[in-house]
PDB file of C-alpha atoms in Angstrom:
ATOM      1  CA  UNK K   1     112.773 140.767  91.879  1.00 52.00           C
ATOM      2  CA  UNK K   2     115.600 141.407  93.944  1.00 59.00           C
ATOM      3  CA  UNK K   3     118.979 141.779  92.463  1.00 57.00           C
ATOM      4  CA  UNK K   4     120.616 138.329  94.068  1.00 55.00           C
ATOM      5  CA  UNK K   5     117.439 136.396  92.377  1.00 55.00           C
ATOM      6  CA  UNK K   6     117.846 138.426  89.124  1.00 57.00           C
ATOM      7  CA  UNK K   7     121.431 136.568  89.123  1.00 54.00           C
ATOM      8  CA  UNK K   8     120.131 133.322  89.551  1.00 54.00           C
ATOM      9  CA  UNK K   9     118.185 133.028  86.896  1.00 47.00           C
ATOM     10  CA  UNK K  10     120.355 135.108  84.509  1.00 47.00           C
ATOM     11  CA  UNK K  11     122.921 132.260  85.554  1.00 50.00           C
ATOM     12  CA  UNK K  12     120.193 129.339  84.940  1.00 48.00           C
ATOM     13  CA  UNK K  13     119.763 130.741  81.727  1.00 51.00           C
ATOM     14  CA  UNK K  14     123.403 130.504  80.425  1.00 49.00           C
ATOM     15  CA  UNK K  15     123.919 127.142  82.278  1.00 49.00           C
ATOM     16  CA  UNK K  16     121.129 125.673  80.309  1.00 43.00           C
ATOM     17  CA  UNK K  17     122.293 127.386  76.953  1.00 45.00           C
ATOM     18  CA  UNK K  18     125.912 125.813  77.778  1.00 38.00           C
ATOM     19  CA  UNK K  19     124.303 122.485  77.778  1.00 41.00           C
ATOM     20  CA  UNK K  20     122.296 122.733  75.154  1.00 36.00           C
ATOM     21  CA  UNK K  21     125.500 123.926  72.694  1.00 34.00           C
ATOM     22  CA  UNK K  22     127.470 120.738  74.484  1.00 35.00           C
ATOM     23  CA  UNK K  23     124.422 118.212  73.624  1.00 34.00           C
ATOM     24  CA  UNK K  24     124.432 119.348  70.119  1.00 35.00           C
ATOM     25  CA  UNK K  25     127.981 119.168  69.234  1.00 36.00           C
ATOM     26  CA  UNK K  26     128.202 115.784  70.898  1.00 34.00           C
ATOM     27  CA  UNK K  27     125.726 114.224  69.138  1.00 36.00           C
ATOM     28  CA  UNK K  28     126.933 115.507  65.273  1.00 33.00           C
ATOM     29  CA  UNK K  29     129.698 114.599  62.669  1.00 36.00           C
ATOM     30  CA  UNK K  30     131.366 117.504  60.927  1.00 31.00           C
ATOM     31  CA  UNK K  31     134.261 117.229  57.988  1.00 31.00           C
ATOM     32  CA  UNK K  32     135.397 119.301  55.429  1.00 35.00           C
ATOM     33  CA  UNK K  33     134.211 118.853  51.800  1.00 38.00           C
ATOM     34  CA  UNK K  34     135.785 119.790  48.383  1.00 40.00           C
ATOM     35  CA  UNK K  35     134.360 122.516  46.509  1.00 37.00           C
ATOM     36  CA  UNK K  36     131.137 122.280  44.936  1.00 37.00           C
ATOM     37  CA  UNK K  37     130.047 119.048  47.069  1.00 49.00           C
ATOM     38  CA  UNK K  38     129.079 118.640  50.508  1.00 43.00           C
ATOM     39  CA  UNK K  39     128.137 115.439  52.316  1.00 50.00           C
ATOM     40  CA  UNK K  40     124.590 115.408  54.316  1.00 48.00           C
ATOM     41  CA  UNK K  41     126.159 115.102  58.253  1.00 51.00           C
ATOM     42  CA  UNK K  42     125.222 111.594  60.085  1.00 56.00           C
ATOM     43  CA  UNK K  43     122.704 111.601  62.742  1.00 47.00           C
ATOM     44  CA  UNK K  44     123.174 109.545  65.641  1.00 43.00           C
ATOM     45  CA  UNK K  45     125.750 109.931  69.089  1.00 49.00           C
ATOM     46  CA  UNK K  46     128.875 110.496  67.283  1.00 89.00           C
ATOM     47  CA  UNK K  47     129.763 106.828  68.086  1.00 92.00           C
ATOM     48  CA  UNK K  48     130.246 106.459  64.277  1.00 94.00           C
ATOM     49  CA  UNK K  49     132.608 109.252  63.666  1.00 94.00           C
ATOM     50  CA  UNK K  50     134.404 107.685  67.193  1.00 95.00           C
ATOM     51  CA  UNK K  51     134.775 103.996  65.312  1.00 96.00           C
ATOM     52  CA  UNK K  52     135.858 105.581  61.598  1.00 96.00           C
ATOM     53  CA  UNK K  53     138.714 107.283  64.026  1.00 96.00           C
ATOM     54  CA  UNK K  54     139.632 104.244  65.512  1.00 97.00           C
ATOM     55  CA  UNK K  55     139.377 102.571  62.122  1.00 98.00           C
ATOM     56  CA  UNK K  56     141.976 105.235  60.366  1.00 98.00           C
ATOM     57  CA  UNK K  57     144.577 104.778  63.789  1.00 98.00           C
ATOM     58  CA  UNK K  58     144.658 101.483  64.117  1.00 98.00           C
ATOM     59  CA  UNK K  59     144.122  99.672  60.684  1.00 98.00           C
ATOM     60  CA  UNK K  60     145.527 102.556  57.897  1.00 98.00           C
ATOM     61  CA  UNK K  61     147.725 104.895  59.472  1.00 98.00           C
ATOM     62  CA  UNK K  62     149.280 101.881  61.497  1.00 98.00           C
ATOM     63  CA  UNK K  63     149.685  99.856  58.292  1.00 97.00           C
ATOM     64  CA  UNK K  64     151.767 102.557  56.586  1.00 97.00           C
ATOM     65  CA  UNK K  65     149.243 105.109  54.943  1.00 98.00           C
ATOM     66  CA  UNK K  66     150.696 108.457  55.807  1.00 98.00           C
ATOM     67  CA  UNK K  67     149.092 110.988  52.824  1.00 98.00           C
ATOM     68  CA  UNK K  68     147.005 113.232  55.225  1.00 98.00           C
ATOM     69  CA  UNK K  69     144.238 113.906  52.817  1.00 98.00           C
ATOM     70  CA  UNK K  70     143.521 110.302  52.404  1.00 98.00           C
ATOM     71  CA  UNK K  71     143.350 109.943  55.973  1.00 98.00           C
ATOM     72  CA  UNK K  72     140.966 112.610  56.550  1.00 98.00           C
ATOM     73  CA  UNK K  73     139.062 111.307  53.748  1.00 98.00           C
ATOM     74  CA  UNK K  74     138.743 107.938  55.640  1.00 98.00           C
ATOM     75  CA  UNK K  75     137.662 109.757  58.808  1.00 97.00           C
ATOM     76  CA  UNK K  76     135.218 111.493  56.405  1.00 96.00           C
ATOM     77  CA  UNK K  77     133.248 109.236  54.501  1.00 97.00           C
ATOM     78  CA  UNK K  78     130.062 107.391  56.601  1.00 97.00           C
ATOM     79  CA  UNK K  79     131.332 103.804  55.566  1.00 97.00           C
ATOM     80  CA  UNK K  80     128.482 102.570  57.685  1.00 97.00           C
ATOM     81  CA  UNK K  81     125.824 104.150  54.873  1.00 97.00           C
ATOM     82  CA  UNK K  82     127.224 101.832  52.544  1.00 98.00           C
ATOM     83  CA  UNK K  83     127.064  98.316  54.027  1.00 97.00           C
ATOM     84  CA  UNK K  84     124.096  96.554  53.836  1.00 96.00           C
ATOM     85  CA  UNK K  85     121.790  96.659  57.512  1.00 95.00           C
ATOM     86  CA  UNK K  86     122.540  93.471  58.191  1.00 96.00           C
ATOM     87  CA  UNK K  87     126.360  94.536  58.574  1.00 96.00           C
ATOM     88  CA  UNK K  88     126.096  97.719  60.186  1.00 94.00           C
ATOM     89  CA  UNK K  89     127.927  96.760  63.502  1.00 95.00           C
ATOM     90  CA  UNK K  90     130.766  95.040  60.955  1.00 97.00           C
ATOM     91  CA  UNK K  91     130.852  98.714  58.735  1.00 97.00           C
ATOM     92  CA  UNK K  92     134.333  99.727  60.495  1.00 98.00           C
ATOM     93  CA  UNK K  93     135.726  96.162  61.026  1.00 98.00           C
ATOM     94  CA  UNK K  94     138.897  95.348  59.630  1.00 98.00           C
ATOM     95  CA  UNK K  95     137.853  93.410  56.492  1.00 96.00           C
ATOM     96  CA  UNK K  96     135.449  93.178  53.235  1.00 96.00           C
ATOM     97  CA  UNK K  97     131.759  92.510  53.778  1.00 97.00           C
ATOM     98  CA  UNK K  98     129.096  91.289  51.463  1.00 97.00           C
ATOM     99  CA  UNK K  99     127.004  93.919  49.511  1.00 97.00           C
ATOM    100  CA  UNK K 100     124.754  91.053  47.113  1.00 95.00           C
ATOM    101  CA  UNK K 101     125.328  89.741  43.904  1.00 95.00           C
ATOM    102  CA  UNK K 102     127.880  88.288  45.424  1.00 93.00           C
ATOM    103  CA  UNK K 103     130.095  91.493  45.608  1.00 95.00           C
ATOM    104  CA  UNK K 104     132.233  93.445  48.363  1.00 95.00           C
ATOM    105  CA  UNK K 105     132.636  96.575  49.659  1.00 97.00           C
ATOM    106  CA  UNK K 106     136.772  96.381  50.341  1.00 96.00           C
ATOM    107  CA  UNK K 107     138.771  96.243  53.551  1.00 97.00           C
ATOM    108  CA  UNK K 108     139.521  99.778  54.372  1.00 98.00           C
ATOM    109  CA  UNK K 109     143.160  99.495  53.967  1.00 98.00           C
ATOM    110  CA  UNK K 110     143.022  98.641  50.834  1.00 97.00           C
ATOM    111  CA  UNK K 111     140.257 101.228  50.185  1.00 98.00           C
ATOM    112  CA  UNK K 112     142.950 103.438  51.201  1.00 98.00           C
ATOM    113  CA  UNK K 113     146.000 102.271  50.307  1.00 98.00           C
ATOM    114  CA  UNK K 114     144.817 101.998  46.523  1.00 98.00           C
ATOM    115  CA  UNK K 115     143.743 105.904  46.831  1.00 98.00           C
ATOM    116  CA  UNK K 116     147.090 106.757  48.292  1.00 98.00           C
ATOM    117  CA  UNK K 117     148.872 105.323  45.164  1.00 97.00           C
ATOM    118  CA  UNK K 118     147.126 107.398  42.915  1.00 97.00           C
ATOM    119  CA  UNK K 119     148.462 110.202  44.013  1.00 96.00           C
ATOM    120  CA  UNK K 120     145.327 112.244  42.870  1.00 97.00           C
ATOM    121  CA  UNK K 121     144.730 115.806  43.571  1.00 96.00           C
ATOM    122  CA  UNK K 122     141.989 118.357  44.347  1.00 97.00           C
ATOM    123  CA  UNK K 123     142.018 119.065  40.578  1.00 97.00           C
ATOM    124  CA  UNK K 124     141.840 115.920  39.191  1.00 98.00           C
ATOM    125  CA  UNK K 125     139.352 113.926  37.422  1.00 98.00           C
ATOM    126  CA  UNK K 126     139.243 109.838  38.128  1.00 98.00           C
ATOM    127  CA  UNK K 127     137.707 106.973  36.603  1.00 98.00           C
ATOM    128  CA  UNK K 128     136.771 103.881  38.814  1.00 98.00           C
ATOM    129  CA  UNK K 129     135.526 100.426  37.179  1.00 98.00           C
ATOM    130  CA  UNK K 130     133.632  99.079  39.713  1.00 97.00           C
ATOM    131  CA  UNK K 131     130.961 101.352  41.341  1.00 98.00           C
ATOM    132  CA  UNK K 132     130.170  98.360  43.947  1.00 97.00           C
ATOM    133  CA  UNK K 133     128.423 100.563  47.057  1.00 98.00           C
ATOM    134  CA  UNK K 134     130.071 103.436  46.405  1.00 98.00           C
ATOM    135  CA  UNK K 135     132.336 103.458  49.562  1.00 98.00           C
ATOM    136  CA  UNK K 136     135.312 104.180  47.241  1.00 98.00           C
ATOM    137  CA  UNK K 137     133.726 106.857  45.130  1.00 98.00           C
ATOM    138  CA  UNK K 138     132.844 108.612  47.671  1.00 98.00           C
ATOM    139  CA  UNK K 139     135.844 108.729  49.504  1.00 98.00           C
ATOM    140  CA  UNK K 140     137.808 109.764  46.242  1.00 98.00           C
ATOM    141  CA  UNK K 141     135.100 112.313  45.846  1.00 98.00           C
ATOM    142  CA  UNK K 142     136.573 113.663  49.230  1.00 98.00           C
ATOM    143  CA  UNK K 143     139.596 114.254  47.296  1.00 98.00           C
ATOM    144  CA  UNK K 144     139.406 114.692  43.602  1.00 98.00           C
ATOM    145  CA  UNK K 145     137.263 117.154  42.182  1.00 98.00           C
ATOM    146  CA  UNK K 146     135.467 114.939  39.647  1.00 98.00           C
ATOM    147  CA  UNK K 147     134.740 111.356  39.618  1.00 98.00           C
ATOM    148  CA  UNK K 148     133.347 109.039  36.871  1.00 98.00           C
ATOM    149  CA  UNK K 149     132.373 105.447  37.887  1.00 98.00           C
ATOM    150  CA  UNK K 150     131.154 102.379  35.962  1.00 98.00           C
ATOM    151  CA  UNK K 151     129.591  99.264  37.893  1.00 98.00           C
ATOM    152  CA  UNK K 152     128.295  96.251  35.444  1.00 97.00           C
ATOM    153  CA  UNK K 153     125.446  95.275  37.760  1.00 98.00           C
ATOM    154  CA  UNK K 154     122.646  97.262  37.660  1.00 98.00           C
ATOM    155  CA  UNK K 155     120.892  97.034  41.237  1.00 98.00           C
ATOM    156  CA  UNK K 156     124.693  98.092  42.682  1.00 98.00           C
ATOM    157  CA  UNK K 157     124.678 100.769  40.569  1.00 98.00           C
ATOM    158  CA  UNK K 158     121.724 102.231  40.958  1.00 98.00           C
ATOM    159  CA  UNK K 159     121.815 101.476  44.877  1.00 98.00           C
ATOM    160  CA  UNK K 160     124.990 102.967  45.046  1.00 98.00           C
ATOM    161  CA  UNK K 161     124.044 106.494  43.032  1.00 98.00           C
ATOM    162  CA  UNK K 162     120.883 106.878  45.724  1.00 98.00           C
ATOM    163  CA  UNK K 163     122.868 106.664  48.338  1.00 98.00           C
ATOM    164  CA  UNK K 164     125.893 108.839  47.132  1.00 98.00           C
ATOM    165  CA  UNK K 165     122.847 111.368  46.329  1.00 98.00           C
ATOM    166  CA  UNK K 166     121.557 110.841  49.842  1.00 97.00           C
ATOM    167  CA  UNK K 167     124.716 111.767  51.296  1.00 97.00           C
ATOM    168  CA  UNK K 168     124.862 114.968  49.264  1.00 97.00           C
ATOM    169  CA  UNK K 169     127.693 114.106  46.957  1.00 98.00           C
ATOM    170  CA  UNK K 170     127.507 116.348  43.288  1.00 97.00           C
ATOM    171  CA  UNK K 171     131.405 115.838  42.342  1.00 98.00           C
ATOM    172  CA  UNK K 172     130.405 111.762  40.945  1.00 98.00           C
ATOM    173  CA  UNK K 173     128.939 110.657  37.960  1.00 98.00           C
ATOM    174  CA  UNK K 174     127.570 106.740  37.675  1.00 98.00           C
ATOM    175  CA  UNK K 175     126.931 104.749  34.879  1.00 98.00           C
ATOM    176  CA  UNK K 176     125.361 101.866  34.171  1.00 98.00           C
ATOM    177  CA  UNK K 177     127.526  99.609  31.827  1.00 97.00           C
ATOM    178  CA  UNK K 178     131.166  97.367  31.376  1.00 97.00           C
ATOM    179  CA  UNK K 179     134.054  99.119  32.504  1.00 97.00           C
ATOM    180  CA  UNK K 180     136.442  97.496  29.973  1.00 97.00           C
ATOM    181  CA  UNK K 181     135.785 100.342  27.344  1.00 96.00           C
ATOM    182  CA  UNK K 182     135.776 102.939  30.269  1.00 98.00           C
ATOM    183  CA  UNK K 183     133.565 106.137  29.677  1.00 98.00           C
ATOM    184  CA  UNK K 184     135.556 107.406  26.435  1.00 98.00           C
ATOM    185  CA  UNK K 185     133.634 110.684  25.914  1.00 97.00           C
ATOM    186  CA  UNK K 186     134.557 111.665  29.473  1.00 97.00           C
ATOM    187  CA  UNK K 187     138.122 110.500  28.606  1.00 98.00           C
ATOM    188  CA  UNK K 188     141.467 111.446  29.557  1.00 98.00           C
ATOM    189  CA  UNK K 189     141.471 110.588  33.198  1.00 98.00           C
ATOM    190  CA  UNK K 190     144.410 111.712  35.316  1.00 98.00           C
ATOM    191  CA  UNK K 191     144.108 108.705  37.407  1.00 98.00           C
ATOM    192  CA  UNK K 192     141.718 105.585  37.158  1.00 98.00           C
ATOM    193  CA  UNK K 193     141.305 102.734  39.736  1.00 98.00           C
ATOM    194  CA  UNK K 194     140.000  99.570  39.074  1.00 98.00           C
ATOM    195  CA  UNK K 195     138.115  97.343  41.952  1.00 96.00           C
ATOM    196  CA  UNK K 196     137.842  94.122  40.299  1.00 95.00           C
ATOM    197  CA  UNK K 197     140.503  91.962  39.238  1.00 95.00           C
ATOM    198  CA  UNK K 198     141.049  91.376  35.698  1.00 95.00           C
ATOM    199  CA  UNK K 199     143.861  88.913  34.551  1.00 92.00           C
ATOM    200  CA  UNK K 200     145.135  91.549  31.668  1.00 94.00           C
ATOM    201  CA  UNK K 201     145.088  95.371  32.160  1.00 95.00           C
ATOM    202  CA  UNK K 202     142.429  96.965  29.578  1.00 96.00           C
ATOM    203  CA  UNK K 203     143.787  98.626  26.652  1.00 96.00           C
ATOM    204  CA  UNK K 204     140.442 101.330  26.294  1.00 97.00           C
ATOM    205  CA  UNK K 205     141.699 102.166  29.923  1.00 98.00           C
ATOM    206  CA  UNK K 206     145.283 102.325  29.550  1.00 97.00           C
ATOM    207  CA  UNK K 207     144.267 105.045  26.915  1.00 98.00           C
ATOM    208  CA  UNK K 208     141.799 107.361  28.333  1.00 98.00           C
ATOM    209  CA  UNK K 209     144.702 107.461  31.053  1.00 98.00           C
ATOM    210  CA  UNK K 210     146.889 110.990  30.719  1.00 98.00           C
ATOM    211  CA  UNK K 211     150.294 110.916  30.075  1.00 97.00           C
ATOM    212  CA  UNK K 212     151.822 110.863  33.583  1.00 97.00           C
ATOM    213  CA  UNK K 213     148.751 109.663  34.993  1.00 98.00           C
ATOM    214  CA  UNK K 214     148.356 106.550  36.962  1.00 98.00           C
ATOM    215  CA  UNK K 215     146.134 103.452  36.879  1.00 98.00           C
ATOM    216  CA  UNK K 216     145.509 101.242  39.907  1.00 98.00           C
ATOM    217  CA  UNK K 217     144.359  97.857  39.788  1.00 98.00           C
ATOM    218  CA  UNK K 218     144.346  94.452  41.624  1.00 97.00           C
ATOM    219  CA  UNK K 219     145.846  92.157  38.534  1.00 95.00           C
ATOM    220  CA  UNK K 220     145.697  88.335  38.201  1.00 93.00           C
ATOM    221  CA  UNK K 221     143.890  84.798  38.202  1.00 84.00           C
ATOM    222  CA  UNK K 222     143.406  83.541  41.355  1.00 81.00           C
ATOM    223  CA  UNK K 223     145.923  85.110  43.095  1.00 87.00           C
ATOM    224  CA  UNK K 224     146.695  89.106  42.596  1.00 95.00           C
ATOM    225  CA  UNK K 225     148.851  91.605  42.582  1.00 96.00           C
ATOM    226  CA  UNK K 226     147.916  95.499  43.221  1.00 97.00           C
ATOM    227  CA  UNK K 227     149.808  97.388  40.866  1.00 97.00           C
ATOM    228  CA  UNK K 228     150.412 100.771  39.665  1.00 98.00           C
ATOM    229  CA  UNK K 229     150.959 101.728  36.493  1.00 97.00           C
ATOM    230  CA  UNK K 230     152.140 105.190  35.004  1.00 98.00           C
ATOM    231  CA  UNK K 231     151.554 106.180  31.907  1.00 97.00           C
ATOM    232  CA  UNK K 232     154.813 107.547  30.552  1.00 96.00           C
ATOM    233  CA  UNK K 233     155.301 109.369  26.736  1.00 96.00           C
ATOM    234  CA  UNK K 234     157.962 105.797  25.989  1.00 94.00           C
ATOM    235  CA  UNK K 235     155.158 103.776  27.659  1.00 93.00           C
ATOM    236  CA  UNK K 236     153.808 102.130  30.640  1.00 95.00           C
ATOM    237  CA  UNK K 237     155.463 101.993  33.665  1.00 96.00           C
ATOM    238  CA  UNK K 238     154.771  98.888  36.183  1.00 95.00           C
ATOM    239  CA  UNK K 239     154.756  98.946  39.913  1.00 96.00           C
ATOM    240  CA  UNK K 240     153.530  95.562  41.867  1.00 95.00           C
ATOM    241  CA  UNK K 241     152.495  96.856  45.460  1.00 95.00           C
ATOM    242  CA  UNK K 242     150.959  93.892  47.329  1.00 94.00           C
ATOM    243  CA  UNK K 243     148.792  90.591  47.413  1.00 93.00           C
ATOM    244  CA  UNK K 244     145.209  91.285  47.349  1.00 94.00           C
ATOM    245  CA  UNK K 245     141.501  89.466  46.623  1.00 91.00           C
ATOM    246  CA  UNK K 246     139.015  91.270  44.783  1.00 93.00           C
ATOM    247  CA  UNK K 247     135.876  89.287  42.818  1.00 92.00           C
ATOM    248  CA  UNK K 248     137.287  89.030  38.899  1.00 92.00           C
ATOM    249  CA  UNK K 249     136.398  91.780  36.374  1.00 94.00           C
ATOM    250  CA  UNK K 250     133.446  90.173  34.511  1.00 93.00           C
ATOM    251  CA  UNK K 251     132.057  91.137  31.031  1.00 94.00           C
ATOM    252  CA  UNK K 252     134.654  91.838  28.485  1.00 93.00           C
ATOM    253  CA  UNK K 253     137.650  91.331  30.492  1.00 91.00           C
ATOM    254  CA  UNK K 254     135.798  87.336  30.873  1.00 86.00           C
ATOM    255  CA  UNK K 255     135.774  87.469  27.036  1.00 87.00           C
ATOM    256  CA  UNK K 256     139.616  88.813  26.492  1.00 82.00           C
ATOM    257  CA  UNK K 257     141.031  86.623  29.118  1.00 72.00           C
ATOM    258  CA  UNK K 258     144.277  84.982  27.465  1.00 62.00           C
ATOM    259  CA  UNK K 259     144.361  81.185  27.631  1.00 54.00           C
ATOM    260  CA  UNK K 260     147.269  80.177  30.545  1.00 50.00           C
ATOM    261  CA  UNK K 261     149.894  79.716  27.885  1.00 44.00           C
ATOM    262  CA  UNK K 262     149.791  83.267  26.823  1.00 43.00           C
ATOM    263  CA  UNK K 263     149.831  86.472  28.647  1.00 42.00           C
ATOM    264  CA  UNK K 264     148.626  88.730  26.042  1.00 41.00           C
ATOM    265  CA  UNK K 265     145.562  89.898  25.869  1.00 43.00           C
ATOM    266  CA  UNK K 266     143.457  89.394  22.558  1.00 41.00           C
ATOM    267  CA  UNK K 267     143.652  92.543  20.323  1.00 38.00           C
ATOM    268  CA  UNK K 268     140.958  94.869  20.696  1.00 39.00           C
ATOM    269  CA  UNK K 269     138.470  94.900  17.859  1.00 34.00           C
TER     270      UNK K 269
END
């Protein structure tokens, strides 16, 4: 083989490698993952990963969401894997879609702006009430190092653990169960979010909370208030954010709920 041919195919060679490396990197999702838990990548064209961008720019970030680390968590996290088939062009739309039982998986703003107001770290451990599909979980798993979450309805629960487990998440923990007590033996919390609405914040929850920690939750009957409360040593410190909808807390909450004449809730037994 004469030298000039020797070239040409030493130069096929590489052009064919190039392409190869191109193909692969096109067609992939990469992000980073806390320590001790990494999520399985997405297969597919990378037109996901292209929508959840579009999703963060134009519906968070523009709406006033500026921690970084919740943004890259909501670039992240394969909302798509956690809406029901029959959604799955709707997964990065700007509003709450059905998940049965006649429950939601949130608008991603709110997804995000309740995990901004946490203000939760890489250290911290969170409870959520409200497994749902385990969009939020997984998102806080992005950015916590442990979380602990409680759904009431057992087919969401379960559903939601095999797919966090599918998607290679070891940082949360499900249960089965009513939120109102929270998950005492796993108890104090340095942050807990709630994502349904009860009409009186939990007592059980309000301490399992740390001191300085801070609870958010979607408050009200009929129509609610996010708040945030901190947990200070003279007491608890309320901060009313915005309107929201969420489905009502069910189960004990249903049971405590004050009559309308009276905002406090019944003593706990």
């Amino acid at each position: 083989m004469d030298e000039r041919r020797r070239m040409s195919v030493v130069l096929w060679w590489l052009s064919l490698a190039v392409g190869v490396v191109a193909l692969v990197a096109s067609g992939s999702e990469t992000w980073g993952s806390p320590p001790g838990q990494r999520a399985a990548p997405d297969s597919g064209s990378g037109v996901h990963a292209r929508r959840r961008a579009a999703m963060v720019q134009s519906q968070i970030a523009a709406r006033g969401v500026t921690d970084s680390v919740v943004l890259d968590a909501m670039r992240t996290v394969l909302r798509h894997r956690f809406v029901p088939d029959e959604h799955l062009e709707e997964a990065y739309d700007d509003r709450p879609l059905p998940i049965g039982l006649g429950q939601t998986i949130s608008q991603p703003y709110v997804v995000a702006a309740m995990t901004e107001a946490m203000h939760a770290g890489p250290k911290d451990r969170v409870l959520e009430i409200g497994t749902g599909s385990g969009y939020q979980a997984a998102v806080l798993a992005e950015i916590v190092g442990e979380v602990y979450t409680i759904e009431i309805l057992a087919p969401l629960g379960r559903r939601a653990e095999s797919t966090l487990t599918a998607l290679g998440y070891k940082n949360v923990h499900v249960r089965v169960g009513d939120g109102y007590q929270g998950w005492p033996d796993q108890a104090p919390f340095d942050a807990i979010i709630v994502t349904a609405a009860p009409d009186h914040v939990p007592q059980p929850l309000i301490d399992q909370l740390r001191v300085n920690g801070r609870m958010v939750l979607p408050l009200g009957r009929g129509e609610q208030t996010l708040v945030v409360l901190t947990k200070t040593p003279d007491g608890v410190k309320v901060e009313e954010q915005f309107g929201v909808r969420f489905v009502p807390m069910t189960g004990e909450a249903e049971r405590r709920r004050p009559s309308r004449g009276d905002s406090t809730p019944p003593p706990d037994d």
